[in-house]
Short mmCIF file of C-alpha atoms and ligand atoms in Angstrom, two decimals:
data_model
loop_
_atom_site.label_atom_id
_atom_site.label_comp_id
_atom_site.label_asym_id
_atom_site.label_seq_id
_atom_site.Cartn_x
_atom_site.Cartn_y
_atom_site.Cartn_z
CA UNK A 6 12.51 38.71 -3.34
CA UNK A 7 15.67 36.62 -3.31
CA UNK A 8 18.17 36.90 -0.52
CA UNK A 9 21.50 37.69 -2.21
CA UNK A 10 23.39 35.54 0.28
CA UNK A 11 21.36 32.39 -0.46
CA UNK A 12 22.93 29.81 -2.79
CA UNK A 13 21.77 29.79 -6.40
CA UNK A 14 18.81 27.60 -7.35
CA UNK A 15 20.16 24.64 -9.30
CA UNK A 16 18.02 23.95 -12.36
CA UNK A 17 18.30 21.12 -14.85
CA UNK A 18 16.92 22.22 -18.23
CA UNK A 19 16.18 19.42 -20.69
CA UNK A 20 15.54 21.10 -24.05
CA UNK A 21 16.67 20.05 -27.53
CA UNK A 22 16.04 23.39 -29.21
CA UNK A 23 19.19 25.55 -28.70
CA UNK A 24 17.27 28.77 -29.38
CA UNK A 25 14.65 28.03 -26.70
CA UNK A 26 17.33 26.92 -24.25
CA UNK A 27 19.44 30.05 -24.76
CA UNK A 28 16.45 32.31 -24.31
CA UNK A 29 15.63 30.77 -20.91
CA UNK A 30 19.28 31.00 -19.89
CA UNK A 31 19.44 34.69 -20.84
CA UNK A 32 16.13 35.55 -19.16
CA UNK A 33 17.09 33.78 -15.93
CA UNK A 34 20.58 35.31 -15.96
CA UNK A 35 18.91 38.74 -15.96
CA UNK A 36 16.97 37.82 -12.83
CA UNK A 37 20.01 36.15 -11.25
CA UNK A 38 20.32 33.44 -8.65
CA UNK A 39 20.10 30.44 -10.97
CA UNK A 40 22.66 27.83 -11.83
CA UNK A 41 21.42 26.10 -14.98
CA UNK A 42 22.62 22.80 -16.40
CA UNK A 43 21.39 22.36 -19.97
CA UNK A 44 20.95 18.87 -21.42
CA UNK A 45 19.52 18.09 -24.84
CA UNK A 46 17.90 14.69 -24.33
CA UNK A 47 16.84 12.24 -21.63
CA UNK A 48 19.98 10.17 -21.91
CA UNK A 49 22.19 13.19 -21.23
CA UNK A 50 19.85 14.29 -18.44
CA UNK A 51 20.01 10.82 -16.88
CA UNK A 52 23.82 10.80 -16.97
CA UNK A 53 23.95 14.22 -15.35
CA UNK A 54 21.40 13.31 -12.66
CA UNK A 55 23.50 10.31 -11.66
CA UNK A 56 25.98 12.76 -10.10
CA UNK A 57 23.91 15.88 -9.47
CA UNK A 58 20.75 16.82 -7.64
CA UNK A 59 19.07 19.97 -8.90
CA UNK A 60 16.40 21.93 -7.06
CA UNK A 61 14.07 21.79 -10.08
CA UNK A 62 13.78 20.51 -13.64
CA UNK A 63 12.59 22.44 -16.69
CA UNK A 64 11.44 19.77 -19.11
CA UNK A 65 10.61 20.01 -22.78
CA UNK A 66 8.29 17.12 -23.64
CA UNK A 67 9.44 16.70 -27.26
CA UNK A 68 12.98 15.41 -27.16
CA UNK A 69 14.97 13.34 -29.66
CA UNK A 70 14.71 10.26 -27.43
CA UNK A 71 11.35 10.81 -25.74
CA UNK A 72 8.00 12.35 -26.56
CA UNK A 73 4.86 13.56 -24.77
CA UNK A 74 3.82 12.19 -21.38
CA UNK A 75 6.36 9.37 -21.78
CA UNK A 76 8.96 12.10 -21.15
CA UNK A 77 7.36 12.84 -17.77
CA UNK A 78 7.41 9.15 -16.87
CA UNK A 79 11.04 8.87 -17.95
CA UNK A 80 11.93 11.88 -15.78
CA UNK A 81 10.08 10.27 -12.83
CA UNK A 82 12.25 7.20 -13.25
CA UNK A 83 15.57 9.04 -13.29
CA UNK A 84 14.66 11.77 -10.79
CA UNK A 85 11.70 10.45 -8.81
CA UNK A 86 11.47 13.21 -6.23
CA UNK A 87 12.29 16.33 -8.27
CA UNK A 88 9.98 19.29 -8.88
CA UNK A 89 9.28 19.31 -12.62
CA UNK A 90 8.03 22.20 -14.76
CA UNK A 91 7.21 21.27 -18.34
CA UNK A 92 7.58 23.49 -21.40
CA UNK A 93 4.62 23.45 -23.72
CA UNK A 94 4.02 25.08 -27.07
CA UNK A 95 1.51 27.90 -27.52
CA UNK A 96 -1.01 25.56 -29.10
CA UNK A 97 -0.92 22.79 -26.50
CA UNK A 98 -1.56 24.27 -23.12
CA UNK A 99 -3.78 21.26 -22.45
CA UNK A 100 -0.59 19.20 -22.38
CA UNK A 101 0.64 21.40 -19.53
CA UNK A 102 -2.50 20.69 -17.52
CA UNK A 103 -2.15 16.98 -18.25
CA UNK A 104 1.44 17.15 -17.02
CA UNK A 105 0.35 18.78 -13.76
CA UNK A 106 -2.28 16.06 -13.29
CA UNK A 107 0.48 13.54 -13.82
CA UNK A 108 2.45 14.95 -10.92
CA UNK A 109 4.44 17.82 -12.46
CA UNK A 110 4.43 20.97 -10.35
CA UNK A 111 3.70 23.50 -13.13
CA UNK A 112 4.09 24.33 -16.82
CA UNK A 113 5.43 27.22 -18.86
CA UNK A 114 4.26 28.17 -22.33
CA UNK A 115 7.24 28.76 -24.62
CA UNK A 116 7.61 32.32 -25.78
CA UNK A 117 5.32 33.68 -23.11
CA UNK A 118 6.44 35.61 -20.10
CA UNK A 119 9.71 37.08 -18.98
CA UNK A 120 12.49 36.01 -16.69
CA UNK A 121 10.54 37.06 -13.60
CA UNK A 122 7.69 34.74 -14.55
CA UNK A 123 10.02 31.80 -15.15
CA UNK A 124 11.87 32.50 -11.89
CA UNK A 125 8.63 32.73 -9.93
CA UNK A 126 7.32 29.53 -11.53
CA UNK A 127 10.49 27.69 -10.50
CA UNK A 128 10.32 29.07 -6.95
CA UNK A 129 6.66 28.04 -6.60
CA UNK A 130 7.36 24.58 -8.02
CA UNK A 131 10.16 24.02 -5.51
CA UNK A 132 7.92 25.18 -2.67
CA UNK A 133 4.94 23.11 -3.84
CA UNK A 134 7.10 19.99 -4.09
CA UNK A 135 8.40 20.51 -0.59
CA UNK A 136 4.82 20.80 0.74
CA UNK A 137 3.89 17.63 -1.18
CA UNK A 138 6.84 15.81 0.41
CA UNK A 139 5.81 16.92 3.90
CA UNK A 140 2.24 15.79 3.26
CA UNK A 141 3.40 12.42 1.95
CA UNK A 142 5.63 11.97 5.00
CA UNK A 143 2.83 12.84 7.35
CA UNK A 144 0.43 10.45 5.57
CA UNK A 145 3.09 7.76 5.79
CA UNK A 146 3.49 8.41 9.50
CA UNK A 147 -0.27 8.19 10.05
CA UNK A 148 -0.35 4.90 8.19
CA UNK A 149 2.45 3.56 10.36
CA UNK A 150 0.65 4.66 13.51
CA UNK A 151 -2.53 2.96 12.28
CA UNK A 152 -0.68 -0.30 11.65
CA UNK A 153 1.09 -0.12 15.01
CA UNK A 154 -2.24 0.50 16.73
CA UNK A 155 -3.84 -2.44 14.96
CA UNK A 156 -0.88 -4.63 15.96
CA UNK A 157 -1.18 -3.46 19.57
CA UNK A 158 -4.87 -4.38 19.60
CA UNK A 159 -4.04 -7.74 18.05
CA UNK A 160 -1.41 -8.35 20.72
CA UNK A 161 -3.80 -7.35 23.51
CA UNK A 162 -6.20 -10.11 22.52
CA UNK A 163 -3.43 -12.65 22.18
CA UNK A 164 -1.96 -11.81 25.60
CA UNK A 165 -5.27 -12.70 27.13
CA UNK A 166 -5.43 -15.95 25.19
CA UNK A 167 -1.85 -17.22 25.06
CA UNK A 168 -2.88 -20.49 23.49
CA UNK A 169 -3.62 -18.72 20.26
CA UNK A 170 -0.73 -16.25 20.58
CA UNK A 171 0.50 -15.28 17.16
CA UNK A 172 -2.53 -16.82 15.44
CA UNK A 173 -3.79 -13.56 13.96
CA UNK A 174 -0.32 -12.52 12.83
CA UNK A 175 0.29 -15.87 11.16
CA UNK A 176 -3.14 -15.74 9.50
CA UNK A 177 -2.29 -12.22 8.32
CA UNK A 178 0.94 -13.48 6.74
CA UNK A 179 -0.77 -16.33 4.93
CA UNK A 180 -3.82 -14.29 3.90
CA UNK A 181 -1.59 -11.56 2.49
CA UNK A 182 0.44 -14.09 0.50
CA UNK A 183 -2.81 -15.49 -0.91
CA UNK A 184 -4.07 -12.01 -1.79
CA UNK A 185 -0.78 -11.24 -3.50
CA UNK A 186 -1.10 -14.42 -5.56
CA UNK A 187 -4.63 -13.42 -6.52
CA UNK A 188 -3.30 -10.14 -7.88
CA UNK A 189 -4.40 -7.72 -5.12
CA UNK A 190 -2.84 -4.29 -5.47
CA UNK A 191 -0.71 -2.99 -2.55
CA UNK A 192 -3.55 -0.97 -1.03
CA UNK A 193 -6.01 -3.88 -1.04
CA UNK A 194 -3.28 -6.14 0.40
CA UNK A 195 -2.80 -3.67 3.22
CA UNK A 196 -6.51 -3.77 3.98
CA UNK A 197 -6.50 -7.56 3.97
CA UNK A 198 -3.44 -7.61 6.24
CA UNK A 199 -5.11 -5.17 8.64
CA UNK A 200 -8.38 -7.12 8.80
CA UNK A 201 -6.52 -10.40 9.31
CA UNK A 202 -4.48 -8.98 12.20
CA UNK A 203 -7.66 -8.36 14.20
CA UNK A 204 -10.08 -10.88 12.69
CA UNK A 205 -10.65 -12.58 16.07
CA UNK A 206 -10.92 -9.34 18.02
CA UNK A 207 -14.44 -10.29 19.14
CA UNK A 208 -12.97 -13.11 21.23
CA UNK A 209 -12.25 -10.44 23.83
CA UNK A 210 -15.89 -11.02 24.76
CA UNK A 211 -15.45 -14.79 25.16
CA UNK A 212 -14.35 -16.15 28.58
CA UNK A 213 -10.79 -17.29 28.07
CA UNK A 214 -11.35 -20.78 29.44
CA UNK A 215 -13.87 -21.39 26.62
CA UNK A 216 -11.09 -20.76 24.15
CA UNK A 217 -8.53 -23.02 25.74
CA UNK A 218 -10.77 -25.76 27.12
CA UNK A 219 -9.90 -29.21 25.83
CA UNK A 220 -12.72 -31.50 24.72
CA UNK A 221 -16.18 -30.70 23.45
CA UNK A 222 -17.83 -27.45 24.40
CA UNK A 223 -21.43 -27.12 25.51
CA UNK A 224 -23.87 -25.62 23.01
CA UNK A 225 -24.10 -22.55 25.20
CA UNK A 226 -20.32 -22.07 25.28
CA UNK A 227 -20.09 -22.63 21.55
CA UNK A 228 -22.86 -20.07 21.07
CA UNK A 229 -20.76 -17.49 22.89
CA UNK A 230 -17.72 -18.31 20.79
CA UNK A 231 -19.82 -18.00 17.64
CA UNK A 232 -20.68 -14.43 18.56
CA UNK A 233 -17.07 -13.29 18.07
CA UNK A 234 -17.30 -12.22 14.39
CA UNK A 235 -20.27 -10.05 15.24
CA UNK A 236 -18.69 -8.56 18.34
CA UNK A 237 -15.41 -7.90 16.53
CA UNK A 238 -17.18 -6.19 13.64
CA UNK A 239 -19.14 -4.07 16.08
CA UNK A 240 -15.96 -2.95 17.88
CA UNK A 241 -14.33 -1.66 14.69
CA UNK A 242 -17.51 -0.39 13.09
CA UNK A 243 -16.87 3.17 14.24
CA UNK A 244 -13.35 3.24 12.81
CA UNK A 245 -13.20 4.85 9.40
CA UNK A 246 -10.79 2.34 7.84
CA UNK A 247 -10.22 2.87 4.10
CA UNK A 248 -10.91 -0.88 3.69
CA UNK A 249 -13.87 -3.12 4.54
CA UNK A 250 -12.26 -4.33 7.78
CA UNK A 251 -15.52 -4.63 9.70
CA UNK A 252 -17.06 -6.79 6.94
CA UNK A 253 -13.94 -8.99 6.79
CA UNK A 254 -14.21 -9.62 10.51
CA UNK A 255 -17.95 -10.23 10.42
CA UNK A 256 -17.75 -12.67 7.52
CA UNK A 257 -14.61 -14.69 8.28
CA UNK A 258 -16.59 -17.73 9.46
CA UNK A 259 -19.10 -17.64 6.61
CA UNK A 260 -18.92 -20.56 4.16
CA UNK A 261 -19.69 -20.60 0.43
CA UNK A 262 -22.64 -23.01 0.79
CA UNK A 263 -24.30 -20.94 3.51
CA UNK A 264 -23.31 -23.27 6.35
CA UNK A 265 -21.20 -20.67 8.14
CA UNK A 266 -22.03 -18.05 10.74
CA UNK A 267 -23.22 -15.49 11.82
CA UNK A 268 -25.41 -14.78 8.77
CA UNK A 269 -25.29 -17.97 6.70
CA UNK A 270 -24.20 -15.95 3.67
CA UNK A 271 -23.50 -17.74 0.38
CA UNK A 272 -21.05 -17.35 -2.50
CA UNK A 273 -20.33 -13.81 -3.62
CA UNK A 274 -22.33 -12.34 -0.76
CA UNK A 275 -19.15 -13.05 1.20
CA UNK A 276 -16.47 -10.54 0.23
CA UNK A 277 -13.28 -11.97 -1.28
CA UNK A 278 -11.17 -10.75 1.65
CA UNK A 279 -13.35 -12.79 4.04
CA UNK A 280 -13.16 -15.84 1.76
CA UNK A 281 -9.36 -15.54 1.92
CA UNK A 282 -9.43 -15.11 5.71
CA UNK A 283 -11.59 -18.23 6.04
CA UNK A 284 -8.98 -20.34 4.23
CA UNK A 285 -5.96 -18.78 5.95
CA UNK A 286 -7.67 -19.10 9.34
CA UNK A 287 -8.45 -22.81 9.02
CA UNK A 288 -5.04 -23.68 7.57
CA UNK A 289 -3.26 -21.87 10.40
CA UNK A 290 -5.56 -23.35 13.06
CA UNK A 291 -5.18 -26.95 11.91
CA UNK A 292 -1.44 -26.75 11.35
CA UNK A 293 -0.54 -25.11 14.67
CA UNK A 294 -0.57 -26.45 18.21
CA UNK A 295 -3.66 -26.06 20.33
CA UNK A 296 -3.93 -26.54 24.09
CA UNK A 297 -6.15 -29.55 23.60
CA UNK A 298 -4.19 -31.19 20.77
CA UNK A 299 -0.81 -31.12 19.06
CA UNK A 300 -0.40 -29.73 15.57
CA UNK A 301 -2.14 -31.84 12.97
CA UNK A 302 0.36 -30.63 10.39
CA UNK A 303 0.19 -28.65 7.21
CA UNK A 304 -0.81 -31.68 5.13
CA UNK A 305 -3.94 -32.20 7.20
CA UNK A 306 -4.75 -28.51 6.80
CA UNK A 307 -4.35 -28.63 3.05
CA UNK A 308 -6.47 -31.79 2.81
CA UNK A 309 -9.20 -30.00 4.73
CA UNK A 310 -9.36 -27.02 2.37
CA UNK A 311 -9.09 -29.23 -0.72
CA UNK A 312 -11.91 -31.51 0.39
CA UNK A 313 -14.16 -28.54 1.09
CA UNK A 314 -13.13 -26.45 -1.89
CA UNK A 315 -16.29 -25.26 -3.64
CA UNK A 316 -18.57 -26.13 -0.71
CA UNK A 317 -16.98 -24.24 2.20
CA UNK A 318 -14.09 -22.48 0.54
CA UNK A 319 -13.64 -20.44 -2.63
CA UNK A 320 -11.81 -22.73 -5.13
CA UNK A 321 -9.67 -19.86 -6.47
CA UNK A 322 -8.57 -19.02 -2.92
CA UNK A 323 -7.85 -22.69 -2.13
CA UNK A 324 -5.81 -22.91 -5.32
CA UNK A 325 -3.83 -19.79 -4.41
CA UNK A 326 -3.27 -21.06 -0.85
CA UNK A 327 -1.95 -24.40 -2.14
CA UNK A 328 0.43 -22.50 -4.42
CA UNK A 329 1.66 -20.32 -1.55
CA UNK A 330 2.26 -23.30 0.74
CA UNK A 331 3.87 -25.26 -2.10
CA UNK A 332 6.34 -22.41 -2.67
CA UNK A 333 6.98 -21.40 0.95
CA UNK A 334 5.97 -24.27 3.26
CA UNK A 335 5.80 -23.26 6.91
CA UNK A 336 7.92 -20.19 6.24
CA UNK A 337 4.82 -18.36 5.11
CA UNK A 338 3.76 -18.18 8.77
CA UNK A 339 7.00 -16.52 9.79
CA UNK A 340 6.13 -14.59 12.85
CA UNK A 341 7.90 -11.43 11.94
CA UNK A 342 6.10 -8.11 12.24
CA UNK A 343 8.49 -6.16 10.12
CA UNK A 344 8.89 -8.58 7.31
CA UNK A 345 5.35 -8.53 6.05
CA UNK A 346 4.62 -9.56 2.52
CA UNK A 347 3.11 -6.14 2.16
CA UNK A 348 5.39 -3.20 2.66
FE1 LIG B 407 -12.44 -16.58 14.17
#
């Protein structure tokens, strides 16, 4: 099955039992095509991996300096992208399954099977890992394309309404910093960032002079503007985002006491992402320039959210926003696509 001209498969074997290690070496030598480095504990393995990159790792889980699944985690730290096959004893095959669930590519039961079986297991593990890598890369690419598409949509709206150019991006920066402070995990942060980037998408349906007109708007004009959360939510409703983007958009003008729009929702009926967007939106709007007025400054923005904390805005979100602004000042709005707080 092996092409004699192909280079040997480099295997790192981490095994503290010399008898077990020798047996594997002998069995694989009979099959041929393997170059095995044998290390007896994780420290030795770590030192060796600093200068070498094997094709696969054979890993005993009970080592002098590591035991059980902790050994898998330790191997992940020192060789994050390596195919790993664990050795298990006859009586603990369940450990092998647990190892596979934890990201190992396969397991071998000590004392069972011959060199051919070990060789085949290594070859499959290498192949499986390479497929996993390709899948991860393709998922990563899809994610990037999704983000670029969302940014393009965001930019489309802002090109039409230059007075609020950058608004959604700046809101996204602030909202993400608030979410981070509230302990959101990276995936939830990404969802928040995505929703924030297009939270005003529905304004595409609002005549642009309504958006940039100085002075007071007529009730009719204001009514049209107030439809934008609904329109935006409707536009993205058919997109199968892995986050509640449509709800974020629909609820970003809702207020805790029910005084917001479009549904007059109260308290927890408004999702946390939308409560964050509400705060980030108003802080960005007040502190940036508008066609009909100069910037009122960050202080005015912070006063606004503090005075309405608990009535309009979620107090925990207000608190987090104050912390973010205290630590970063205006820099939190940095208008830089590729330096997001989420990566
Ligand atoms: Fe809005």
